[in-house]
Short mmCIF file of C-alpha atoms in Angstrom, two decimals:
data_model
loop_
_atom_site.label_atom_id
_atom_site.label_comp_id
_atom_site.label_asym_id
_atom_site.label_seq_id
_atom_site.Cartn_x
_atom_site.Cartn_y
_atom_site.Cartn_z
CA UNK A 24 64.76 46.53 -44.36
CA UNK A 25 62.19 45.02 -46.54
CA UNK A 26 60.98 42.07 -44.38
CA UNK A 27 58.15 40.77 -46.65
CA UNK A 28 60.32 38.02 -48.25
CA UNK A 29 61.25 36.78 -44.79
CA UNK A 30 57.62 37.06 -43.34
CA UNK A 31 56.50 33.67 -42.45
CA UNK A 32 52.91 32.00 -42.06
CA UNK A 33 51.77 31.68 -38.54
CA UNK A 34 52.43 28.27 -37.15
CA UNK A 35 48.56 27.86 -36.50
CA UNK A 36 47.83 27.92 -40.15
CA UNK A 37 50.75 26.79 -41.71
CA UNK A 38 50.68 23.23 -43.26
CA UNK A 39 52.94 20.61 -41.64
CA UNK A 40 55.23 18.95 -43.99
CA UNK A 41 54.57 15.36 -44.51
CA UNK A 42 58.00 14.53 -43.86
CA UNK A 43 57.58 15.91 -40.35
CA UNK A 44 54.83 13.41 -39.21
CA UNK A 45 56.09 10.71 -36.98
CA UNK A 46 55.63 7.10 -38.44
CA UNK A 47 53.64 6.20 -35.41
CA UNK A 48 51.12 9.10 -36.31
CA UNK A 49 50.52 7.70 -39.65
CA UNK A 50 49.86 4.23 -38.32
CA UNK A 51 47.48 5.76 -35.69
CA UNK A 52 45.63 7.62 -38.33
CA UNK A 53 45.42 4.42 -40.31
CA UNK A 54 44.49 1.84 -37.80
CA UNK A 55 43.87 4.17 -34.60
CA UNK A 56 45.33 3.79 -31.15
CA UNK A 57 43.50 0.78 -29.56
CA UNK A 58 43.25 2.29 -26.12
CA UNK A 59 42.11 5.60 -27.40
CA UNK A 60 39.71 3.96 -29.71
CA UNK A 61 38.01 1.85 -27.19
CA UNK A 62 37.85 5.13 -24.83
CA UNK A 63 36.35 7.18 -27.50
CA UNK A 64 33.78 4.20 -28.54
CA UNK A 65 32.79 3.73 -25.14
CA UNK A 66 32.22 7.57 -24.37
CA UNK A 67 30.14 7.76 -27.80
CA UNK A 68 28.15 4.56 -26.63
CA UNK A 69 27.19 6.13 -23.26
CA UNK A 70 26.37 9.53 -24.73
CA UNK A 71 24.26 8.09 -27.21
CA UNK A 72 22.31 6.01 -24.68
CA UNK A 73 21.86 9.04 -22.36
CA UNK A 74 20.58 11.15 -25.17
CA UNK A 75 18.38 8.21 -26.24
CA UNK A 76 17.07 7.91 -22.45
CA UNK A 77 16.10 11.84 -23.01
CA UNK A 78 14.71 11.39 -26.38
CA UNK A 79 12.65 8.42 -25.16
CA UNK A 80 11.34 10.03 -21.92
CA UNK A 81 10.15 13.39 -23.84
CA UNK A 82 8.38 11.19 -26.61
CA UNK A 83 6.64 9.21 -23.95
CA UNK A 84 5.73 12.23 -21.82
CA UNK A 85 4.48 14.45 -24.50
CA UNK A 86 2.85 17.46 -23.33
CA UNK A 87 2.16 16.14 -19.77
CA UNK A 88 3.30 18.46 -16.73
CA UNK A 89 6.47 16.99 -15.24
CA UNK A 90 10.17 17.44 -15.34
CA UNK A 91 11.37 18.24 -18.90
CA UNK A 92 14.45 16.16 -18.62
CA UNK A 93 14.94 13.24 -16.52
CA UNK A 94 18.05 12.52 -14.56
CA UNK A 95 20.16 10.16 -16.26
CA UNK A 96 19.71 6.47 -15.16
CA UNK A 97 18.03 7.06 -11.84
CA UNK A 98 15.50 9.69 -12.65
CA UNK A 99 13.50 10.57 -9.56
CA UNK A 100 14.81 7.82 -7.47
CA UNK A 101 16.51 10.12 -4.76
CA UNK A 102 13.30 11.70 -4.16
CA UNK A 103 11.66 8.26 -3.88
CA UNK A 104 14.31 7.29 -0.96
CA UNK A 105 12.42 9.78 1.48
CA UNK A 106 8.81 10.38 -0.06
CA UNK A 107 6.56 12.69 1.68
CA UNK A 108 2.90 13.44 1.09
CA UNK A 109 3.68 17.03 0.27
CA UNK A 110 5.74 15.87 -2.47
CA UNK A 111 2.77 13.49 -3.78
CA UNK A 112 0.74 16.62 -3.68
CA UNK A 113 2.94 18.72 -5.71
CA UNK A 114 2.87 15.91 -8.33
CA UNK A 115 -0.88 15.59 -8.41
CA UNK A 116 -1.09 19.26 -8.35
CA UNK A 117 0.74 19.74 -11.22
CA UNK A 118 -1.83 18.07 -13.41
CA UNK A 119 -4.72 15.68 -13.68
CA UNK A 120 -2.17 13.56 -15.45
CA UNK A 121 1.50 14.19 -15.21
CA UNK A 122 4.72 12.13 -15.62
CA UNK A 123 8.08 11.16 -14.11
CA UNK A 124 10.77 8.52 -14.45
CA UNK A 125 12.49 6.18 -11.87
CA UNK A 126 15.14 3.74 -13.08
CA UNK A 127 13.93 4.20 -16.66
CA UNK A 128 10.56 3.12 -15.63
CA UNK A 129 8.10 5.80 -17.01
CA UNK A 130 5.45 6.68 -14.56
CA UNK A 131 2.22 8.44 -15.24
CA UNK A 132 0.40 9.78 -12.13
CA UNK A 133 -3.37 10.24 -12.46
CA UNK A 134 -4.82 12.81 -9.67
CA UNK A 135 -8.36 13.36 -10.89
CA UNK A 136 -11.40 11.18 -9.85
CA UNK A 137 -12.19 10.67 -13.32
CA UNK A 138 -8.86 9.11 -14.50
CA UNK A 139 -8.29 7.14 -11.46
CA UNK A 140 -11.33 5.18 -11.74
CA UNK A 141 -10.75 4.86 -15.32
CA UNK A 142 -7.55 3.18 -14.72
CA UNK A 143 -9.10 0.90 -11.77
CA UNK A 144 -12.05 0.15 -14.14
CA UNK A 145 -10.13 -0.66 -17.27
CA UNK A 146 -8.79 -4.37 -16.96
CA UNK A 147 -8.06 -4.68 -20.68
CA UNK A 148 -5.36 -1.87 -20.46
CA UNK A 149 -4.17 -2.11 -17.08
CA UNK A 150 -3.35 -4.38 -14.32
CA UNK A 151 -2.37 -3.90 -10.65
CA UNK A 152 1.32 -4.18 -10.12
CA UNK A 153 1.46 -2.68 -6.65
CA UNK A 154 5.00 -1.92 -6.62
CA UNK A 155 8.15 -3.06 -8.90
CA UNK A 156 9.01 -5.68 -6.15
CA UNK A 157 5.67 -6.90 -5.35
CA UNK A 158 5.83 -10.04 -7.48
CA UNK A 159 9.27 -10.81 -6.04
CA UNK A 160 7.98 -10.59 -2.51
CA UNK A 161 4.28 -11.89 -2.95
CA UNK A 162 5.19 -14.18 -5.69
CA UNK A 163 4.45 -13.68 -9.19
CA UNK A 164 1.79 -16.59 -9.38
CA UNK A 165 -0.17 -14.97 -6.61
CA UNK A 166 -3.97 -14.62 -7.50
CA UNK A 167 -3.71 -10.77 -6.78
CA UNK A 168 -1.83 -10.58 -10.07
CA UNK A 169 -4.67 -12.33 -12.14
CA UNK A 170 -6.69 -10.16 -14.44
CA UNK A 171 -9.63 -10.70 -16.79
CA UNK A 172 -11.74 -13.74 -16.47
CA UNK A 173 -9.12 -15.88 -14.52
CA UNK A 174 -9.24 -13.17 -11.73
CA UNK A 175 -13.09 -12.83 -11.61
CA UNK A 176 -13.40 -16.50 -11.35
CA UNK A 177 -10.90 -16.89 -8.60
CA UNK A 178 -12.28 -13.83 -6.60
CA UNK A 179 -15.85 -15.59 -6.99
CA UNK A 180 -14.51 -18.45 -4.99
CA UNK A 181 -13.29 -16.13 -2.34
CA UNK A 182 -16.30 -13.89 -1.81
CA UNK A 183 -17.84 -16.50 0.69
CA UNK A 184 -15.15 -15.83 3.17
CA UNK A 185 -16.54 -12.58 3.67
CA UNK A 186 -20.06 -12.95 4.06
CA UNK A 187 -22.01 -12.03 6.89
CA UNK A 188 -21.81 -15.65 8.26
CA UNK A 189 -18.37 -15.70 7.91
CA UNK A 190 -17.93 -12.47 9.59
CA UNK A 191 -19.99 -13.56 12.63
CA UNK A 192 -17.32 -16.44 13.03
CA UNK A 193 -14.47 -13.68 13.04
CA UNK A 194 -16.22 -11.27 15.15
CA UNK A 195 -15.56 -13.21 18.54
CA UNK A 196 -11.70 -13.87 17.51
CA UNK A 197 -11.16 -10.12 16.89
CA UNK A 198 -12.77 -8.76 19.93
CA UNK A 199 -11.05 -11.29 22.39
CA UNK A 200 -7.45 -10.34 20.86
CA UNK A 201 -8.51 -6.52 20.82
CA UNK A 202 -9.26 -6.81 24.62
CA UNK A 203 -6.09 -8.61 25.29
CA UNK A 204 -3.77 -6.03 23.52
CA UNK A 205 -5.56 -2.97 24.96
CA UNK A 206 -5.39 -4.52 28.47
CA UNK A 207 -1.58 -5.03 27.86
CA UNK A 208 -1.32 -1.43 26.53
CA UNK A 209 -2.97 -0.36 29.73
CA UNK A 210 -0.68 -2.24 31.80
CA UNK A 211 2.48 -1.04 30.37
CA UNK A 212 0.99 2.47 30.49
CA UNK A 213 0.43 2.10 34.32
CA UNK A 214 4.20 0.60 34.78
CA UNK A 215 5.97 3.45 32.96
CA UNK A 216 3.68 6.46 33.49
CA UNK A 217 4.82 7.61 30.14
CA UNK A 218 3.14 8.17 26.73
CA UNK A 219 3.34 5.20 24.20
CA UNK A 220 3.68 5.31 20.69
CA UNK A 221 1.28 2.95 19.27
CA UNK A 222 2.08 2.41 15.98
CA UNK A 223 4.14 -0.85 16.50
CA UNK A 224 1.85 -2.27 19.08
CA UNK A 225 -1.23 -1.72 16.66
CA UNK A 226 0.67 -3.67 14.00
CA UNK A 227 1.38 -6.38 16.48
CA UNK A 228 -2.32 -6.73 17.54
CA UNK A 229 -3.60 -6.43 14.09
CA UNK A 230 -1.16 -9.24 12.76
CA UNK A 231 -2.14 -11.43 15.53
CA UNK A 232 -5.87 -10.93 14.85
CA UNK A 233 -5.40 -11.53 11.32
CA UNK A 234 -3.45 -14.64 11.84
CA UNK A 235 -5.93 -16.00 14.43
CA UNK A 236 -9.03 -14.92 12.05
CA UNK A 237 -7.45 -16.49 8.90
CA UNK A 238 -5.70 -19.51 10.78
CA UNK A 239 -7.30 -20.19 13.99
CA UNK A 240 -5.37 -22.60 16.18
CA UNK A 241 -3.90 -24.31 12.87
CA UNK A 242 -0.64 -22.88 13.54
CA UNK A 243 1.21 -22.70 16.94
CA UNK A 244 1.86 -19.81 19.03
CA UNK A 245 5.48 -19.35 18.28
CA UNK A 246 4.63 -19.44 14.61
CA UNK A 247 2.57 -16.68 14.91
CA UNK A 248 4.96 -14.65 16.87
CA UNK A 249 7.61 -15.30 14.34
CA UNK A 250 5.61 -14.33 11.29
CA UNK A 251 4.63 -11.12 13.30
CA UNK A 252 8.43 -10.30 14.06
CA UNK A 253 9.31 -10.90 10.55
CA UNK A 254 6.43 -8.78 8.73
CA UNK A 255 7.95 -5.50 9.06
CA UNK A 256 10.60 -6.73 6.35
CA UNK A 257 7.95 -7.21 3.87
CA UNK A 258 6.38 -3.89 4.48
CA UNK A 259 9.88 -1.91 4.22
CA UNK A 260 10.19 -3.87 0.71
CA UNK A 261 6.89 -2.82 -0.67
CA UNK A 262 7.72 1.02 -0.66
CA UNK A 263 6.80 2.59 -3.91
CA UNK A 264 10.21 2.64 -4.96
CA UNK A 265 13.08 0.19 -3.88
CA UNK A 266 16.50 -1.07 -5.12
CA UNK A 267 14.89 -3.42 -7.70
CA UNK A 268 17.24 -6.36 -7.08
CA UNK A 269 17.20 -9.15 -4.46
CA UNK A 270 20.72 -9.18 -3.45
CA UNK A 271 21.58 -10.42 -0.19
CA UNK A 272 20.99 -7.83 2.43
CA UNK A 273 18.61 -5.81 0.46
CA UNK A 274 14.99 -4.96 1.79
CA UNK A 275 13.73 -7.06 -1.06
CA UNK A 276 15.99 -9.90 -0.23
CA UNK A 277 15.14 -9.63 3.61
CA UNK A 278 11.19 -9.55 2.41
CA UNK A 279 11.52 -12.86 0.37
CA UNK A 280 13.18 -14.66 3.41
CA UNK A 281 10.41 -13.38 5.59
CA UNK A 282 7.74 -14.55 2.99
CA UNK A 283 9.17 -17.96 3.09
CA UNK A 284 8.98 -18.16 6.69
CA UNK A 285 5.31 -17.31 6.61
CA UNK A 286 4.52 -19.51 3.71
CA UNK A 287 5.79 -22.45 5.58
CA UNK A 288 3.28 -21.90 8.32
CA UNK A 289 0.56 -20.67 6.32
CA UNK A 290 0.56 -24.08 4.22
CA UNK A 291 0.61 -25.76 7.34
CA UNK A 292 -2.39 -24.10 8.73
CA UNK A 293 -4.03 -25.01 5.47
CA UNK A 294 -3.20 -28.52 5.57
CA UNK A 295 -4.30 -28.81 9.36
CA UNK A 296 -7.62 -27.15 8.41
CA UNK A 297 -8.35 -29.79 5.67
CA UNK A 298 -8.02 -32.47 8.21
CA UNK A 299 -10.21 -30.84 10.75
CA UNK A 300 -12.86 -30.18 8.46
CA UNK A 301 -12.48 -33.82 6.89
CA UNK A 302 -13.11 -34.88 10.79
CA UNK A 303 -16.48 -33.23 10.80
CA UNK A 304 -15.09 -30.08 13.24
CA UNK A 305 -17.12 -26.93 12.83
CA UNK A 306 -15.55 -23.84 11.35
CA UNK A 307 -13.52 -21.59 13.62
CA UNK A 308 -11.44 -19.50 11.38
CA UNK A 309 -11.33 -18.38 7.77
CA UNK A 310 -9.34 -21.27 6.44
CA UNK A 311 -12.12 -23.65 8.02
CA UNK A 312 -14.86 -21.73 6.45
CA UNK A 313 -13.12 -21.75 3.00
CA UNK A 314 -12.55 -25.65 3.34
CA UNK A 315 -16.33 -26.27 4.52
CA UNK A 316 -17.53 -24.05 1.77
CA UNK A 317 -15.97 -25.60 -1.25
CA UNK A 318 -16.41 -29.22 0.06
CA UNK A 319 -20.24 -28.43 0.26
CA UNK A 320 -21.77 -30.70 -2.73
CA UNK A 321 -24.17 -27.77 -3.49
CA UNK A 322 -21.10 -25.28 -4.22
CA UNK A 323 -20.72 -24.56 -7.89
CA UNK A 324 -17.38 -22.76 -7.74
CA UNK A 325 -13.66 -24.32 -7.86
CA UNK A 326 -13.37 -26.96 -5.26
CA UNK A 327 -9.90 -27.97 -5.27
CA UNK A 328 -6.76 -25.58 -3.89
CA UNK A 329 -3.62 -26.72 -3.07
CA UNK A 330 -2.32 -25.88 0.53
CA UNK A 331 0.21 -23.59 -1.38
CA UNK A 332 -2.59 -21.79 -3.22
CA UNK A 333 -4.16 -21.25 0.03
CA UNK A 334 -1.29 -19.85 1.53
CA UNK A 335 -0.71 -17.27 -1.25
CA UNK A 336 -4.55 -16.11 -0.68
CA UNK A 337 -3.99 -15.74 3.20
CA UNK A 338 -0.58 -13.98 2.67
CA UNK A 339 -2.07 -11.50 0.25
CA UNK A 340 -5.00 -10.99 3.00
CA UNK A 341 -2.13 -10.47 5.66
CA UNK A 342 -0.64 -8.00 3.44
CA UNK A 343 -3.78 -6.12 2.82
CA UNK A 344 -5.13 -6.18 6.61
CA UNK A 345 -1.57 -5.63 8.18
CA UNK A 346 -0.40 -2.16 7.18
CA UNK A 347 -3.26 -0.49 5.67
CA UNK A 348 -5.74 -1.73 8.65
CA UNK A 349 -2.80 -0.58 11.16
CA UNK A 350 -2.77 2.98 9.63
CA UNK A 351 -6.46 3.43 9.67
CA UNK A 352 -6.67 2.27 13.32
CA UNK A 353 -3.66 4.59 14.54
CA UNK A 354 -5.28 7.63 12.74
CA UNK A 355 -8.84 6.64 14.24
CA UNK A 356 -7.34 6.91 17.93
CA UNK A 357 -5.53 10.12 16.63
CA UNK A 358 -8.84 11.49 15.41
CA UNK A 359 -10.70 10.66 18.40
CA UNK A 360 -8.32 12.06 20.94
CA UNK A 361 -7.71 15.44 19.00
CA UNK A 362 -11.63 15.71 19.08
CA UNK A 363 -12.98 15.36 22.52
CA UNK A 364 -16.52 16.24 21.25
CA UNK A 365 -16.52 13.52 18.94
CA UNK A 366 -15.18 10.86 21.42
CA UNK A 367 -17.69 11.90 23.64
CA UNK A 368 -20.60 11.05 20.95
CA UNK A 369 -18.97 7.70 20.52
CA UNK A 370 -18.88 7.22 24.17
CA UNK A 371 -22.63 8.09 24.66
CA UNK A 372 -23.43 5.68 21.86
CA UNK A 373 -21.25 2.97 23.52
CA UNK A 374 -22.78 3.48 26.89
CA UNK A 375 -26.56 3.34 25.45
CA UNK A 376 -25.86 0.17 23.49
CA UNK A 377 -23.92 -1.82 26.02
CA UNK A 378 -26.45 -0.60 28.82
CA UNK A 379 -23.32 -0.22 31.33
CA UNK A 380 -22.23 -3.61 30.74
CA UNK A 381 -18.57 -3.11 29.47
CA UNK A 382 -17.29 -6.63 29.96
CA UNK A 383 -20.20 -8.10 27.86
CA UNK A 384 -18.65 -9.27 24.47
CA UNK A 385 -19.63 -7.24 21.51
CA UNK A 386 -22.00 -9.01 18.81
CA UNK A 387 -22.14 -7.98 15.19
CA UNK A 388 -25.89 -7.06 15.77
CA UNK A 389 -24.79 -4.31 18.37
CA UNK A 390 -21.92 -3.13 15.96
CA UNK A 391 -24.86 -2.62 13.55
CA UNK A 392 -26.42 -0.34 16.02
CA UNK A 393 -23.33 2.00 16.27
CA UNK A 394 -23.97 4.23 13.28
CA UNK A 395 -21.90 7.31 14.74
CA UNK A 396 -19.06 5.06 15.39
CA UNK A 397 -19.12 3.79 11.72
CA UNK A 398 -19.39 7.35 10.58
CA UNK A 399 -16.21 8.22 12.35
CA UNK A 400 -14.35 5.09 11.00
CA UNK A 401 -15.49 6.01 7.38
CA UNK A 402 -14.43 9.79 7.99
CA UNK A 403 -10.99 8.89 9.54
CA UNK A 404 -10.05 6.84 6.43
CA UNK A 405 -11.29 9.78 4.30
CA UNK A 406 -9.19 12.33 5.84
CA UNK A 407 -6.21 10.09 6.40
CA UNK A 408 -6.53 7.25 3.82
CA UNK A 409 -4.51 4.16 4.63
CA UNK A 410 -3.59 3.99 0.92
CA UNK A 411 -3.19 6.89 -1.30
CA UNK A 412 -2.32 5.11 -4.53
CA UNK A 413 -1.98 1.72 -6.10
CA UNK A 414 0.27 1.19 -8.95
CA UNK A 415 -0.86 -0.28 -12.18
CA UNK A 416 0.85 -1.42 -15.14
CA UNK A 417 -0.38 -0.31 -18.88
CA UNK A 418 -0.47 -3.85 -20.41
CA UNK A 419 -0.71 -2.36 -23.87
CA UNK A 420 -1.30 1.27 -25.32
CA UNK A 421 -3.89 3.17 -22.94
CA UNK A 422 -5.66 5.68 -24.64
CA UNK A 423 -6.60 7.29 -21.37
CA UNK A 424 -7.92 10.82 -22.86
CA UNK A 425 -8.48 12.25 -25.96
CA UNK A 426 -5.05 13.74 -26.36
CA UNK A 427 -2.78 11.19 -24.59
CA UNK A 428 -2.19 7.46 -24.59
CA UNK A 429 -0.17 5.86 -21.84
CA UNK A 430 2.73 4.01 -23.67
CA UNK A 431 2.44 0.01 -23.06
CA UNK A 432 4.73 -1.41 -20.14
CA UNK A 433 4.43 2.12 -18.40
CA UNK A 434 3.54 2.12 -14.59
CA UNK A 435 0.21 4.17 -14.06
CA UNK A 436 -0.86 5.18 -10.75
CA UNK A 437 -4.43 6.33 -9.94
CA UNK A 438 -4.23 8.53 -6.79
CA UNK A 439 -7.07 8.23 -4.07
CA UNK A 440 -6.30 11.14 -2.13
CA UNK A 441 -7.51 13.92 -4.37
CA UNK A 442 -11.07 12.09 -4.72
CA UNK A 443 -11.14 11.93 -0.94
CA UNK A 444 -10.41 15.41 -0.58
CA UNK A 445 -12.53 17.05 -3.04
CA UNK A 446 -14.15 20.16 -2.04
CA UNK A 447 -17.11 19.90 -4.34
CA UNK A 448 -18.05 16.68 -2.54
CA UNK A 449 -16.54 17.32 1.03
CA UNK A 450 -16.97 20.63 2.27
CA UNK A 451 -13.69 21.79 4.05
CA UNK A 452 -12.18 18.42 3.32
CA UNK A 453 -9.40 18.69 5.57
CA UNK A 454 -11.75 18.76 8.39
CA UNK A 455 -12.67 15.79 10.55
CA UNK A 456 -16.49 15.75 10.51
CA UNK A 457 -17.95 12.46 10.81
CA UNK A 458 -21.69 14.15 10.92
CA UNK A 459 -21.32 14.53 7.02
CA UNK A 460 -21.76 10.62 6.67
CA UNK A 461 -25.19 10.79 8.87
CA UNK A 462 -27.22 12.57 6.20
CA UNK A 463 -28.32 9.93 3.45
CA UNK A 464 -28.92 12.72 0.97
CA UNK A 465 -25.69 14.76 1.81
CA UNK A 466 -23.07 15.06 -0.94
CA UNK A 467 -20.65 12.44 0.61
CA UNK A 468 -23.40 9.63 0.29
CA UNK A 469 -24.76 11.09 -3.03
CA UNK A 470 -21.29 10.33 -4.55
CA UNK A 471 -19.75 6.94 -3.76
CA UNK A 472 -17.79 7.15 -6.67
CA UNK A 473 -15.51 9.61 -4.48
CA UNK A 474 -14.94 7.27 -1.84
CA UNK A 475 -11.94 5.18 -3.10
CA UNK A 476 -10.27 4.33 0.23
CA UNK A 477 -11.00 0.67 -0.74
CA UNK A 478 -10.06 1.13 -4.40
CA UNK A 479 -12.81 0.36 -7.39
CA UNK A 480 -13.36 -1.87 -10.26
CA UNK A 481 -12.52 -5.48 -10.22
CA UNK A 482 -9.73 -5.28 -7.79
CA UNK A 483 -11.64 -3.38 -5.16
CA UNK A 484 -10.73 -4.59 -1.79
CA UNK A 485 -12.56 -8.04 -1.04
CA UNK A 486 -12.13 -7.61 2.75
CA UNK A 487 -13.40 -3.84 3.26
CA UNK A 488 -15.87 -5.30 5.52
CA UNK A 489 -13.66 -7.04 7.54
CA UNK A 490 -11.33 -3.99 7.68
CA UNK A 491 -14.15 -1.77 8.83
CA UNK A 492 -15.21 -4.12 11.46
CA UNK A 493 -11.99 -4.45 12.92
CA UNK A 494 -11.35 -0.68 13.37
CA UNK A 495 -14.78 -0.41 14.80
CA UNK A 496 -14.25 -2.86 17.27
CA UNK A 497 -10.89 -1.55 18.60
CA UNK A 498 -12.32 2.03 18.74
CA UNK A 499 -15.46 0.89 20.36
CA UNK A 500 -13.86 -0.98 23.04
CA UNK A 501 -11.02 1.68 23.63
CA UNK A 502 -13.52 4.47 23.71
CA UNK A 503 -15.74 2.36 26.23
CA UNK A 504 -12.96 1.08 28.68
CA UNK A 505 -10.05 3.59 28.50
CA UNK A 506 -9.17 7.15 28.35
CA UNK A 507 -6.48 8.36 26.10
CA UNK A 508 -4.78 11.87 25.25
CA UNK A 509 -2.58 12.40 22.25
CA UNK A 510 0.62 13.66 23.05
CA UNK A 511 1.74 16.35 20.31
CA UNK A 512 4.98 16.59 19.33
CA UNK A 513 7.01 18.34 16.42
CA UNK A 514 6.34 15.08 14.41
CA UNK A 515 2.90 14.75 15.04
CA UNK A 516 1.56 15.90 11.76
CA UNK A 517 4.33 14.69 9.55
CA UNK A 518 3.46 11.45 7.68
CA UNK A 519 5.86 8.49 7.32
CA UNK A 520 5.23 7.16 3.84
CA UNK A 521 6.23 3.39 3.72
CA UNK A 522 3.83 1.02 2.10
CA UNK A 523 1.00 2.91 3.85
CA UNK A 524 0.85 6.28 5.79
CA UNK A 525 1.69 6.51 9.52
CA UNK A 526 2.33 9.36 12.11
CA UNK A 527 6.00 9.80 12.34
CA UNK A 528 6.14 9.92 15.93
CA UNK A 529 3.88 6.53 15.98
CA UNK A 530 1.04 8.58 17.51
CA UNK A 531 2.04 9.03 21.34
CA UNK A 532 -0.96 8.35 23.75
CA UNK A 533 -1.12 8.66 27.20
CA UNK A 534 -3.59 5.89 28.57
CA UNK A 535 -5.41 4.60 31.73
CA UNK A 536 -8.65 2.86 32.40
CA UNK A 537 -11.71 4.66 32.05
CA UNK A 538 -13.85 5.32 35.26
CA UNK A 539 -17.48 4.74 34.61
CA UNK A 540 -18.52 5.93 38.00
#
């Protein structure tokens, strides 16, 4: 039978007669089903934004090393929740400049000394932003965020707080608080007979030291304890990356509450200091020295500071002296305990300068004689720098190299670690070797540009002498009066990356009084 006349067009290709289309289908073609229309429109917008995010990231990144694509919306946020020094090293080792993105914040990491110093010394292109949450925690009007002439003028007025005369006032406070805390450490060690993690005790000691150096007795004891107890919330909020909003219960919200408590007491201290100096008292702390200096008729700088302004300055000093100085101190203990030959040399120097009198208070002049101890402090902070990077923000397009310009409003982060571990300057850079600083003509002393422990440029740490002095006082007193042994754990060589670097196990030390017989 001839089937050709009955052959049909396959249904997949046959045209559908118009009369077979439902009326509602015709209507939807004309006006569109509203629910489907909104769904497709929303999907199209989301997809477009995600594509745009990738295009913008690739455009900003250009040829820099880094992930070729960014994870939508969050970028490297998951990695930043548990940062490690090894992770940072991988990023730095990928290139002198490399790129990443977190919460759509485009970030350029600089690992070489050349680019790091260029960022630190280019105030017309970049300003310190610390971390994304810093302005919420420290207040956006804090002096540390000033730039250009405003920053230079403000800083010039603070330089008098760190002169040798001022350091001499602070010295006795530092040593007395150090002795008090080391005595408490020994008492607890004798009571428990166990190794003690010194991370938090060192932080408490440094906080009490800083509060009394800065404020003297102008705030009550319970206020100092309250600030000390709450300050850890500020440290946690100033991690490199945090949830960016200060919603109740978040780290940033808790830090803001802690800052409000601290400001209340610091403003009171400034108020009380002004009254004491007006009544003719002699300076006993940093605030007193500040008030006395600016009231001197011969002083040419700014003479009026509100209680709030003084509180903001002191709060920024607390931030700088608390975590970074604590990290430097903890690793100083660990390095001495792990290198008994170095500890022996420190003790020999202590015994010689103290002449067997270990109860005699130290003086600034005695500390000047402790050349080997100062080399130990310097080397300890080189090997384990308390701060490995300081985030900056590009205030405008920053032509950092011949073939790359950092886009405006990007975060740009100079690294200190590679400069401090440059094998061309520091032979065997991972090795703890204080002797390398004793040769004035050696490579380390001949290349001061590599020693970025305290930064560089207009925002170089204003209190570096204070920090070095405090760490030296504690290590000197501990070496002269205590025995301490580092108890190694599986976490001893792991680093807890918070605002600064700490040993994950808190540096466990077995401690006992030193027998001088």
